[in-house]
Short mmCIF file of C-alpha atoms and ligand atoms in Angstrom, two decimals:
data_model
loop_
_atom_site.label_atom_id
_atom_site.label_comp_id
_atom_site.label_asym_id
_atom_site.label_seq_id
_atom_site.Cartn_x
_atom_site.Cartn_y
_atom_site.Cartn_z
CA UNK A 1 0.00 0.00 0.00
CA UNK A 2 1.75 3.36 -1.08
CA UNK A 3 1.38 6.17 2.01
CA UNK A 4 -0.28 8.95 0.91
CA UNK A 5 -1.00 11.22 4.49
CA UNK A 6 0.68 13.65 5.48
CA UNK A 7 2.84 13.65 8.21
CA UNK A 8 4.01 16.14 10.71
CA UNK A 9 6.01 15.90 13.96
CA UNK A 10 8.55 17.00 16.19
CA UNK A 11 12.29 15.61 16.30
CA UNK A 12 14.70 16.18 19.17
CA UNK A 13 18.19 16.22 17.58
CA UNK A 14 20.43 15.61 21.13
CA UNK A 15 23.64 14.24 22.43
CA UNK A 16 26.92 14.96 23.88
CA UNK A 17 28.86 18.08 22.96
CA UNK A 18 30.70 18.62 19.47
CA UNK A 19 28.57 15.33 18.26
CA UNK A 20 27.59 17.70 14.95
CA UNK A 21 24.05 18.17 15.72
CA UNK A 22 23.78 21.82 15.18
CA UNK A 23 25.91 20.73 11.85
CA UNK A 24 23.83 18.37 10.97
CA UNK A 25 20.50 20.07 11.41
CA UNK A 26 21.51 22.84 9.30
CA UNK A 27 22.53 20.13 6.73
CA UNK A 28 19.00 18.55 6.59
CA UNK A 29 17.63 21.96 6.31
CA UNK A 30 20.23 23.03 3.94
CA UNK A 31 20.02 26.02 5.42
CA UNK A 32 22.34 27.93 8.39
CA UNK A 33 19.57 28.24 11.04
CA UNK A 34 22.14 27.05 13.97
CA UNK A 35 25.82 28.26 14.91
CA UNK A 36 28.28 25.60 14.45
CA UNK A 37 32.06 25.71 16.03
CA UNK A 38 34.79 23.53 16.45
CA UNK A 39 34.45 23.91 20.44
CA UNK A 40 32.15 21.76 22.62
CA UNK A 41 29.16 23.16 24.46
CA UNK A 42 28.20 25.85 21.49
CA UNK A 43 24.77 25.56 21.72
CA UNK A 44 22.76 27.05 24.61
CA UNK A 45 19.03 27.01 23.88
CA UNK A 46 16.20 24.73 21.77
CA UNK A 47 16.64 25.93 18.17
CA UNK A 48 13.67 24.60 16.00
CA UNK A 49 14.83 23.85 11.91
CA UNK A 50 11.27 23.48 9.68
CA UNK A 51 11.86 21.24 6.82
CA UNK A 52 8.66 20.97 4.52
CA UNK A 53 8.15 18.76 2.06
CA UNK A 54 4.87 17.99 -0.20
CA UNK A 55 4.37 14.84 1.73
CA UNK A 56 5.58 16.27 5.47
CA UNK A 57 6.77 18.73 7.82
CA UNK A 58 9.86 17.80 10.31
CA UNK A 59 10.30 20.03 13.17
CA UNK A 60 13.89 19.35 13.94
CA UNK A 61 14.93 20.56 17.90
CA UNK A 62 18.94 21.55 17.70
CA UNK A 63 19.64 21.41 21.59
CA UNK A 64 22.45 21.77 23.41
CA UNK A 65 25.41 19.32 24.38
CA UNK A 66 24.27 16.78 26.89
CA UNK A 67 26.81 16.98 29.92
CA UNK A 68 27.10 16.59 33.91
CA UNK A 69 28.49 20.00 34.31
CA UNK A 70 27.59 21.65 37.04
CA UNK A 71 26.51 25.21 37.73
CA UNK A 72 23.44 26.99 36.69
CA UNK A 73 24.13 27.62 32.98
CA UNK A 74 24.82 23.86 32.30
CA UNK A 75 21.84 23.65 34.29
CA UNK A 76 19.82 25.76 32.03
CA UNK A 77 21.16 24.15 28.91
CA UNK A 78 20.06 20.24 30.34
CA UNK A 79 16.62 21.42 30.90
CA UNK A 80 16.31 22.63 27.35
CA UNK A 81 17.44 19.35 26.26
CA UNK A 82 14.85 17.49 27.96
CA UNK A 83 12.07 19.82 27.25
CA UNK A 84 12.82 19.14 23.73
CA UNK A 85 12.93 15.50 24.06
CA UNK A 86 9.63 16.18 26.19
CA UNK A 87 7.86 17.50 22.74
CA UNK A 88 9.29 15.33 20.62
CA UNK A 89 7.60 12.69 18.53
CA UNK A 90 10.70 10.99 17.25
CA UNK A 91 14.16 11.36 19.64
CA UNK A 92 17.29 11.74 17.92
CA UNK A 93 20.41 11.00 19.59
CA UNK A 94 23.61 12.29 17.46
CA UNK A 95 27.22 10.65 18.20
CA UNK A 96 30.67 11.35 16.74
CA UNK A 97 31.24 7.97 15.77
CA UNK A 98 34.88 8.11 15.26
CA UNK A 99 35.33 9.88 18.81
CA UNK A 100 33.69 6.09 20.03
CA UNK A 101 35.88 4.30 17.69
CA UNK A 102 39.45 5.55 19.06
CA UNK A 103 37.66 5.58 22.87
CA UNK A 104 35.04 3.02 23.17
CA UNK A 105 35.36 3.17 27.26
CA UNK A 106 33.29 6.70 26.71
CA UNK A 107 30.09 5.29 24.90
CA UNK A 108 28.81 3.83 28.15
CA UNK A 109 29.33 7.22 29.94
CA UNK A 110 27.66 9.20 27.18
CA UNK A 111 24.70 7.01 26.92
CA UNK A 112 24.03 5.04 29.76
CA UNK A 113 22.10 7.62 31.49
CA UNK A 114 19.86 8.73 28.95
CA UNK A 115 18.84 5.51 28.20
CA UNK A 116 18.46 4.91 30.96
CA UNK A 117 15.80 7.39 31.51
CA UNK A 118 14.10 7.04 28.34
CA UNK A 119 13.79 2.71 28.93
CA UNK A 120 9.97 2.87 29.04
CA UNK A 121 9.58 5.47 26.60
CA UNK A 122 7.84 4.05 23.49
CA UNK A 123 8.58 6.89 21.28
CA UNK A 124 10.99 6.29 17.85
CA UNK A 125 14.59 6.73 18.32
CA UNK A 126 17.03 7.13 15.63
CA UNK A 127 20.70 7.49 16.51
CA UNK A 128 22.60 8.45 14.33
CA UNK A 129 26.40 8.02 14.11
CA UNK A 130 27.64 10.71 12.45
CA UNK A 131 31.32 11.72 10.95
CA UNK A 132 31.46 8.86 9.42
CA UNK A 133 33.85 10.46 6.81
CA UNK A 134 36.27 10.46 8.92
CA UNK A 135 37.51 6.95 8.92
CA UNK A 136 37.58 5.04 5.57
CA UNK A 137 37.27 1.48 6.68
CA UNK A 138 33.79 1.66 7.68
CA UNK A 139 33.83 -1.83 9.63
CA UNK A 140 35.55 0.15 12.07
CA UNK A 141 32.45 1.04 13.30
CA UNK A 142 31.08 -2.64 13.66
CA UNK A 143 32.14 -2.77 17.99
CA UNK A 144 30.42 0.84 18.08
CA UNK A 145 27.45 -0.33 16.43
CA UNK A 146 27.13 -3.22 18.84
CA UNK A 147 27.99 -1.63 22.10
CA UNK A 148 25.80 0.94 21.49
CA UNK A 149 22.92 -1.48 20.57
CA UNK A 150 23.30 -3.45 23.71
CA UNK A 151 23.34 -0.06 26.12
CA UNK A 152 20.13 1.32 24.24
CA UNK A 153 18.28 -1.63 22.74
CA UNK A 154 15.44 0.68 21.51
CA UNK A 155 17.12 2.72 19.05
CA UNK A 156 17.78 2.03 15.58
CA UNK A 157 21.02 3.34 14.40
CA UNK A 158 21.72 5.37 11.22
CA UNK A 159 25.72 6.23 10.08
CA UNK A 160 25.84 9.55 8.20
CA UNK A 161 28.21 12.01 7.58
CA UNK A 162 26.57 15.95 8.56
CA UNK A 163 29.91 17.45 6.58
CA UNK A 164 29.41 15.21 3.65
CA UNK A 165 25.81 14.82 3.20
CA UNK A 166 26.32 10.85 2.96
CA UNK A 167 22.79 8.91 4.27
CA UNK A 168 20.97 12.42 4.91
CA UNK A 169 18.23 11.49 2.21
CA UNK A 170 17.72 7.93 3.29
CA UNK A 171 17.60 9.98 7.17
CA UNK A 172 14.80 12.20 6.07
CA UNK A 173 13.01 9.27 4.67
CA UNK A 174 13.37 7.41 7.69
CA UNK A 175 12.49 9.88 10.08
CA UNK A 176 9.57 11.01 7.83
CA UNK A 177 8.30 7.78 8.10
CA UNK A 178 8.60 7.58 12.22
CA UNK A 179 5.92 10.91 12.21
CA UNK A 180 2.33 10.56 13.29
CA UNK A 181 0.09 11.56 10.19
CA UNK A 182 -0.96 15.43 11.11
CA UNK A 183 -1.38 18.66 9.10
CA UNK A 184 1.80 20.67 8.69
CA UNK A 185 1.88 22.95 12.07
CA UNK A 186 3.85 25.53 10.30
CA UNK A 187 3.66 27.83 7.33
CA UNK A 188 5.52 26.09 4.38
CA UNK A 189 8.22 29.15 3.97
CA UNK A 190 9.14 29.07 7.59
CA UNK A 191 12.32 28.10 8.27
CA UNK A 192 12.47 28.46 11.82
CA UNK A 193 10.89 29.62 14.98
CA UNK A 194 13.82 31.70 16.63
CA UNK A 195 13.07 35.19 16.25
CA UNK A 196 15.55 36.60 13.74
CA UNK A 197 16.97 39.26 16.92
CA UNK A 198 17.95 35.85 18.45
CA UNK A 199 19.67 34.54 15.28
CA UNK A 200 21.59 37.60 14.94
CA UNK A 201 22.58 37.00 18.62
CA UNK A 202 23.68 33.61 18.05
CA UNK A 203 25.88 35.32 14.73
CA UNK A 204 27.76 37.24 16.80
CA UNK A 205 28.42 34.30 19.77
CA UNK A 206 29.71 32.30 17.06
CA UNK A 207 32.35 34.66 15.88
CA UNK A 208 33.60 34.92 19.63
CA UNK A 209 33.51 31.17 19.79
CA UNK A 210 35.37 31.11 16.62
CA UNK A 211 38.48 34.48 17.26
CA UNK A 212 38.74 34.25 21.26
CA UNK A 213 40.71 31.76 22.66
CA UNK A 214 41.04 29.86 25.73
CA UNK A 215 37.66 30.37 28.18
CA UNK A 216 36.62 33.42 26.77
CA UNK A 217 33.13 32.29 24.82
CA UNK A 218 32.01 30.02 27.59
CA UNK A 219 31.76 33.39 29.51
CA UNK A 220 30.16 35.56 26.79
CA UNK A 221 26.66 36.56 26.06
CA UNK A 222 25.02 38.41 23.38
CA UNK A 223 21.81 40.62 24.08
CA UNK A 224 20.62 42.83 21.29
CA UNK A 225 20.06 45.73 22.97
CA UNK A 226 18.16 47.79 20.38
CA UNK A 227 17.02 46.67 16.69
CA UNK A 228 15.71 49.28 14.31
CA UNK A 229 14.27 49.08 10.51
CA UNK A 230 14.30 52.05 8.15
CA UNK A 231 12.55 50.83 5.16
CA UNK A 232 12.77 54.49 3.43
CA UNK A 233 16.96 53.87 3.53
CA UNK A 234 16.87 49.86 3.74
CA UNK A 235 18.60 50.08 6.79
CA UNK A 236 18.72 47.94 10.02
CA UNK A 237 20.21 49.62 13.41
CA UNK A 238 21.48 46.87 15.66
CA UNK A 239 23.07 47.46 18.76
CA UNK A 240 24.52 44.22 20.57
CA UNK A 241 26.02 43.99 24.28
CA UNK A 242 28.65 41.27 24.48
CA UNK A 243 28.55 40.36 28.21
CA UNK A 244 32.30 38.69 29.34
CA UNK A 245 32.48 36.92 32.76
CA UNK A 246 36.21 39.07 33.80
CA UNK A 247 37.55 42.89 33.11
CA UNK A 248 40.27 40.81 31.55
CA UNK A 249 38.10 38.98 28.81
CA UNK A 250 36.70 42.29 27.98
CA UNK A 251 40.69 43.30 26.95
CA UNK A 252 41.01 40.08 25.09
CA UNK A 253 37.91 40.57 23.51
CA UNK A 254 38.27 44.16 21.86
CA UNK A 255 42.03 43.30 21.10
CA UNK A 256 45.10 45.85 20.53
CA UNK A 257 43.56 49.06 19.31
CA UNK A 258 39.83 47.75 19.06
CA UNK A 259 41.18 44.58 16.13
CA UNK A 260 39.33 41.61 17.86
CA UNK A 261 35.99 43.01 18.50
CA UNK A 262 36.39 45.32 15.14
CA UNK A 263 37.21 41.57 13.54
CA UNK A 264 34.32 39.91 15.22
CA UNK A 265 31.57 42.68 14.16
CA UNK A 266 32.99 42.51 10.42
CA UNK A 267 32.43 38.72 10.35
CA UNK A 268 29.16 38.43 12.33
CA UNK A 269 27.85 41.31 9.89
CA UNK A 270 28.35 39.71 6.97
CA UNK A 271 26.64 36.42 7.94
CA UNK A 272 24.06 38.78 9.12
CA UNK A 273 23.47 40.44 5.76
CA UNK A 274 22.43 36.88 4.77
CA UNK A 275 19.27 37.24 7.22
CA UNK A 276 18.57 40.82 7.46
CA UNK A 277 17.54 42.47 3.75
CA UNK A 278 18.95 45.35 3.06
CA UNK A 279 22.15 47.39 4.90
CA UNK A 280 23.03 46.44 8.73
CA UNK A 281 24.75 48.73 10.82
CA UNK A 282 25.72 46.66 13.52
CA UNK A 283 27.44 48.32 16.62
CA UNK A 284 28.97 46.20 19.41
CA UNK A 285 29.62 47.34 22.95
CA UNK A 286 31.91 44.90 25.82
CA UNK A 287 30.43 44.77 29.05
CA UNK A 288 31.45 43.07 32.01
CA UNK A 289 29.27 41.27 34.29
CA UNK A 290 31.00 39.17 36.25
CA UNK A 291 29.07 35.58 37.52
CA UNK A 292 26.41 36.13 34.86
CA UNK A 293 26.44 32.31 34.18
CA UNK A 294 25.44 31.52 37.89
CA UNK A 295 22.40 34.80 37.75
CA UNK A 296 19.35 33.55 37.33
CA UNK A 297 17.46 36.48 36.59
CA UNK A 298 19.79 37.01 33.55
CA UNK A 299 19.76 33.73 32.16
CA UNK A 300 16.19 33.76 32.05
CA UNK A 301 16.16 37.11 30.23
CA UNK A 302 18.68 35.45 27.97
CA UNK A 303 16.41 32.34 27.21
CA UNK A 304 13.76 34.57 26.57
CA UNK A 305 15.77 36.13 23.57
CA UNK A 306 15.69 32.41 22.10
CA UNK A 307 11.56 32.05 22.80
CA UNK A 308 9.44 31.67 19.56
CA UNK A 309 8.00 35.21 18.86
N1 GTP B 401 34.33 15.48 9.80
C1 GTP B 401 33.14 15.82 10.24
N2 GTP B 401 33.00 16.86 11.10
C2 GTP B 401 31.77 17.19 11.51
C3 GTP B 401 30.61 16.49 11.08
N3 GTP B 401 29.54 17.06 11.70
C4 GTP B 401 30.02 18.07 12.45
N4 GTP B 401 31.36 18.16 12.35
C5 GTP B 401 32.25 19.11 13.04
O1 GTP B 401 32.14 18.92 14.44
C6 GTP B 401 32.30 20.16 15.14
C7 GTP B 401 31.11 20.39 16.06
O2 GTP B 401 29.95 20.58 15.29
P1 GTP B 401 28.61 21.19 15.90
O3 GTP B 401 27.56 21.00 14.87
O4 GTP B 401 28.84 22.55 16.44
O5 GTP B 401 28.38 20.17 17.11
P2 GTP B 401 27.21 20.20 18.21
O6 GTP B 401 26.88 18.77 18.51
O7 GTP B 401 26.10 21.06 17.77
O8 GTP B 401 27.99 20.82 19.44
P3 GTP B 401 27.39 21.63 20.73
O9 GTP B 401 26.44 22.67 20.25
O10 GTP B 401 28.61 22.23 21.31
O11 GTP B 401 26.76 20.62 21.61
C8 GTP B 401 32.43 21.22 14.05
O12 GTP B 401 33.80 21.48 13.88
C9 GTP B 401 31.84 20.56 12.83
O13 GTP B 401 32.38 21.04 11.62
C10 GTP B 401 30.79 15.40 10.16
O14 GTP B 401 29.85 14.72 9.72
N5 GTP B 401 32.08 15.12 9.79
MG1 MG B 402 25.36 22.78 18.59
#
């Protein structure tokens, strides 16, 4: 019998830092939507990717790295993760595969818990090991495969390669076909649900994630501060506050005679431009605000940068 309903659902993309699952969301979406960097723990709030099709509509969840870090911004990030797996319709674990390959002892204490807690859970699962490009023998992944089986008998696993495209189709199929039959949710041109201040926000995170060494992004924040449109003149007014945990990251940050932050702002605006139509004036000011990551009040007000508008 050929399947002709339509099918609509939600799918939690999660796992442990630097797996590629901000990478790989943007890959199925083929589409930036999420900021990807070579550094663990990038991600710090749900980001929703809308891919829509003529036969379905997959609400991907891009959530942060799953971790037992303590303090109150890990905290923060965890509970995003499981509210996400909390909507989700299908759950989608991510894994680097070839991190398990060269250290299989670390499989058990990246995956243990979670399946732990999702045992009785009925929903789909589909892990998928990803980075698969990076090892040519793909056998190699045959003990992975197995060990990871036997620790979480209820997923089915799916090797793909988020950089190289390689099993994304046959993924989309797959996960298409785990989705309750429903009317799309979601307009068919939207890509996302972050409101585009937010995006712009992440833009500029990524950029210190990317130029600033050593602990410097884990204590920054972005908050766009003001955000104005002149249609007459095509022009878009954004003013963003970098918030830096020490007086001494603030230095690091704006660099000898303003080069780092001037360096930062002339990258994050022209990934910007891509979003925003029209000219962006985008002006950046450093402010410290030391133990930001432990203030409640302020992470709130952060997370509610990232809430769908
Ligand atoms: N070779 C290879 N690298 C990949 C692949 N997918 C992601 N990466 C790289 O892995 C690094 C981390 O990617 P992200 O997408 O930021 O990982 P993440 O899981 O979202 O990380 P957090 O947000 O920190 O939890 C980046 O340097 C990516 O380019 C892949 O399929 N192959
Ligand atoms: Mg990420």
């Amino acid at each position: 019998m050929t399947d002709i309903g339509y099918r609509c659902g939600w799918v939690a993309i999660m796992g442990p830092p630097n797996a590629g699952k901000s990478t790989l969301m943007n890959a199925l979406l083929g589409q930036k939507i999420t900021i990807v960097t070579p550094r663990p723990q990038t991600t710090r709030n749900q980001i929703t990717g809308i891919l829509t099709a003529f036969d379905s509509q997959i609400i991907f969840m891009d959530t942060p790295g799953l971790t037992q870090m303590r303090g109150r911004l890990n905290k923060t990030m965890i509970q995003a993760v499981w509210q996400s797996i909390g909507q989700a319709n299908v759950i989608m674990p991510v894994l680097d595969a070839y991190l398990y390959i060269r250290h299989p002892e670390f499989l058990e204490r990246d995956f243990a818990p979670v399946a732990e807690a999702l045992a009785s859970d009925d929903r789909p699962m589909i892990a998928v090991a990803n980075k698969i490009d990076l090892f040519g023998n793909k056998t190699r992944m045959l003990p992975l495969l197995s060990g990871l089986q036997e620790l979480w008998p209820k997923v089915e696993i799916f090797p793909a390669s988020a950089l190289t495209r390689e099993g994304l189709s046959d993924l989309v199929a797959l996960v298409r076909s785990r989705l309750p039959q429903s009317p799309a949710i979601f307009p068919e041109d939207q890509i996302s649900t972050a409101p585009l201040r937010f995006m712009v926000s992440e833009i500029i995170r990524e950029k210190i994630f990317l130029y600033m060494r050593q602990e410097v992004p884990y204590g920054a924040a972005v908050e766009i501060e003001q955000w104005e449109e002149y249609p007459e003149s095509e022009q878009t007014i954004v003013h963003a506050v970098i918030y830096v945990a020490r007086p001494m990251h603030k230095i690091m940050l704006i660099g000898r005679g303003g080069s780092g932050i001037k360096q930062i702002g002339s990258e994050a605006r022209r990934d910007i431009l891509e979003l925003v139509e029209g000219k962006v004036h985008l002006e950046l000011w450093v402010k410290v605000r030391e133990r930001w990551t432990e203030d409640q009040t302020f992470l709130r007000e952060l997370a509610r940068q990232a809430e769908p508008v």
